[in-house]
Amino acid sequence: QSSEQAVRSAMKHCGRAMIHTTFICGMGLLVFGFSDFIPTQRFAWMMLALLTTALIGDLLFLPAMLVQPFVKHLQFARERFPKGMEIRTTSYSTE
């Protein structure tokens, strides 16, 4: 299975759950966003923004980074390690 197919499969099975989780947690924090106590209010809005940003990153940027080949990045990492030190790469199946 190619990395593109693995990303599609993961999004198909987990995408809706990620959206629902973010929505439920965000609504729970939104209650505190209308607090009269300013530090609690600011914390709630900051956490809501953080959850939204994390969801956007999970749904848009992470799949794009996983599909993109990392050969150049791995070669750069190998050059930075001392000779004789082994770098192991693994692959996994989504089945």
CSV table of N, CA and C in Angstrom, one decimal, residues 44-88:
chain,number,residue,atom,x,y,z
A,44,ALA,N,-9.8,30.1,27.8
A,44,ALA,CA,-10.8,29.3,27.0
A,44,ALA,C,-10.7,29.7,25.5
A,45,TRP,N,-10.5,31.0,25.2
A,45,TRP,CA,-10.4,31.4,23.8
A,45,TRP,C,-9.1,30.9,23.2
A,46,MET,N,-8.1,31.0,24.0
A,46,MET,CA,-6.8,30.5,23.5
A,46,MET,C,-6.8,29.0,23.2
A,47,MET,N,-7.4,28.3,24.1
A,47,MET,CA,-7.5,26.8,23.9
A,47,MET,C,-8.4,26.5,22.7
A,48,LEU,N,-9.5,27.2,22.5
A,48,LEU,CA,-10.3,27.0,21.4
A,48,LEU,C,-9.6,27.3,20.1
A,49,ALA,N,-8.8,28.4,20.1
A,49,ALA,CA,-7.9,28.7,18.9
A,49,ALA,C,-6.9,27.6,18.7
A,50,LEU,N,-6.3,27.0,19.7
A,50,LEU,CA,-5.3,26.0,19.6
A,50,LEU,C,-6.0,24.7,19.1
A,51,LEU,N,-7.1,24.3,19.6
A,51,LEU,CA,-7.8,23.1,19.1
A,51,LEU,C,-8.2,23.3,17.6
A,52,THR,N,-8.6,24.4,17.2
A,52,THR,CA,-9.0,24.7,15.8
A,52,THR,C,-7.7,24.6,14.9
A,53,THR,N,-6.6,25.2,15.4
A,53,THR,CA,-5.4,25.2,14.6
A,53,THR,C,-4.9,23.7,14.5
A,54,ALA,N,-4.9,23.0,15.6
A,54,ALA,CA,-4.5,21.6,15.6
A,54,ALA,C,-5.3,20.8,14.6
A,55,LEU,N,-6.6,21.0,14.6
A,55,LEU,CA,-7.5,20.2,13.7
A,55,LEU,C,-7.1,20.6,12.2
A,56,ILE,N,-6.9,21.8,11.9
A,56,ILE,CA,-6.5,22.2,10.6
A,56,ILE,C,-5.2,21.6,10.2
A,57,GLY,N,-4.3,21.6,11.1
A,57,GLY,CA,-3.0,20.9,10.9
A,57,GLY,C,-3.1,19.4,10.6
A,58,ASP,N,-4.0,18.8,11.5
A,58,ASP,CA,-4.2,17.3,11.3
A,58,ASP,C,-4.8,17.0,10.0
A,59,LEU,N,-5.8,17.8,9.6
A,59,LEU,CA,-6.5,17.4,8.4
A,59,LEU,C,-5.9,17.9,7.1
A,60,LEU,N,-5.1,19.0,7.1
A,60,LEU,CA,-4.5,19.5,5.9
A,60,LEU,C,-3.0,19.3,5.8
A,61,PHE,N,-2.3,19.7,6.8
A,61,PHE,CA,-0.8,19.7,6.7
A,61,PHE,C,-0.2,18.4,6.9
A,62,LEU,N,-0.7,17.6,7.9
A,62,LEU,CA,-0.1,16.3,8.2
A,62,LEU,C,-0.1,15.3,7.1
A,63,PRO,N,-1.3,15.2,6.4
A,63,PRO,CA,-1.4,14.3,5.3
A,63,PRO,C,-0.4,14.7,4.1
A,64,ALA,N,-0.3,16.0,3.9
A,64,ALA,CA,0.6,16.5,2.8
A,64,ALA,C,2.0,16.1,3.2
A,65,MET,N,2.4,16.3,4.4
A,65,MET,CA,3.8,16.0,4.8
A,65,MET,C,4.0,14.5,4.8
A,66,LEU,N,3.0,13.6,5.0
A,66,LEU,CA,3.2,12.2,5.0
A,66,LEU,C,3.4,11.7,3.6
A,67,VAL,N,2.6,12.3,2.7
A,67,VAL,CA,2.7,11.8,1.3
A,67,VAL,C,4.0,12.2,0.6
A,68,GLN,N,4.5,13.4,1.0
A,68,GLN,CA,5.7,13.9,0.4
A,68,GLN,C,6.9,13.0,0.7
A,69,PRO,N,7.7,12.7,-0.3
A,69,PRO,CA,8.9,11.8,0.0
A,69,PRO,C,9.9,12.5,0.9
A,70,PHE,N,10.4,11.8,1.9
A,70,PHE,CA,11.3,12.3,2.9
A,70,PHE,C,12.7,11.9,2.6
A,71,VAL,N,13.1,11.5,1.4
A,71,VAL,CA,14.4,11.0,1.1
A,71,VAL,C,15.4,12.1,1.3
A,72,LYS,N,15.2,13.3,0.9
A,72,LYS,CA,16.1,14.4,1.1
A,72,LYS,C,16.4,14.7,2.6
A,73,HIS,N,15.3,14.6,3.4
A,73,HIS,CA,15.4,14.9,4.8
A,73,HIS,C,16.2,13.8,5.5
A,74,LEU,N,16.0,12.6,5.1
A,74,LEU,CA,16.7,11.5,5.7
A,74,LEU,C,18.2,11.5,5.4
A,75,GLN,N,18.5,11.9,4.2
A,75,GLN,CA,19.9,12.0,3.8
A,75,GLN,C,20.6,13.1,4.6
A,76,PHE,N,19.9,14.2,4.8
A,76,PHE,CA,20.5,15.3,5.6
A,76,PHE,C,20.7,14.8,7.1
A,77,ALA,N,19.7,14.0,7.6
A,77,ALA,CA,19.9,13.5,8.9
A,77,ALA,C,21.0,12.5,9.0
A,78,ARG,N,21.2,11.7,8.0
A,78,ARG,CA,22.3,10.7,8.1
A,78,ARG,C,23.7,11.5,8.1
A,79,GLU,N,23.8,12.6,7.4
A,79,GLU,CA,25.0,13.3,7.3
A,79,GLU,C,25.4,13.9,8.7
A,80,ARG,N,24.4,14.2,9.5
A,80,ARG,CA,24.6,14.9,10.8
A,80,ARG,C,25.1,13.9,11.9
A,81,PHE,N,24.8,12.6,11.7
A,81,PHE,CA,25.1,11.6,12.7
A,81,PHE,C,26.6,11.2,12.5
A,82,PRO,N,27.3,10.8,13.6
A,82,PRO,CA,28.6,10.4,13.5
A,82,PRO,C,28.7,9.0,12.7
A,83,LYS,N,29.8,8.8,12.1
A,83,LYS,CA,30.0,7.5,11.3
A,83,LYS,C,29.9,6.4,12.3
A,84,GLY,N,29.3,5.3,11.8
A,84,GLY,CA,29.1,4.1,12.6
A,84,GLY,C,27.8,4.1,13.4
A,85,MET,N,27.1,5.2,13.5
A,85,MET,CA,25.8,5.3,14.2
A,85,MET,C,24.7,4.9,13.2
A,86,GLU,N,23.9,4.0,13.6
A,86,GLU,CA,22.9,3.5,12.7
A,86,GLU,C,21.5,4.3,12.8
A,87,ILE,N,20.9,4.6,11.7
A,87,ILE,CA,19.6,5.2,11.7
A,87,ILE,C,18.7,4.2,11.1
A,88,ARG,N,17.7,3.8,11.9
A,88,ARG,CA,16.7,2.8,11.5
A,88,ARG,C,15.4,3.5,11.0
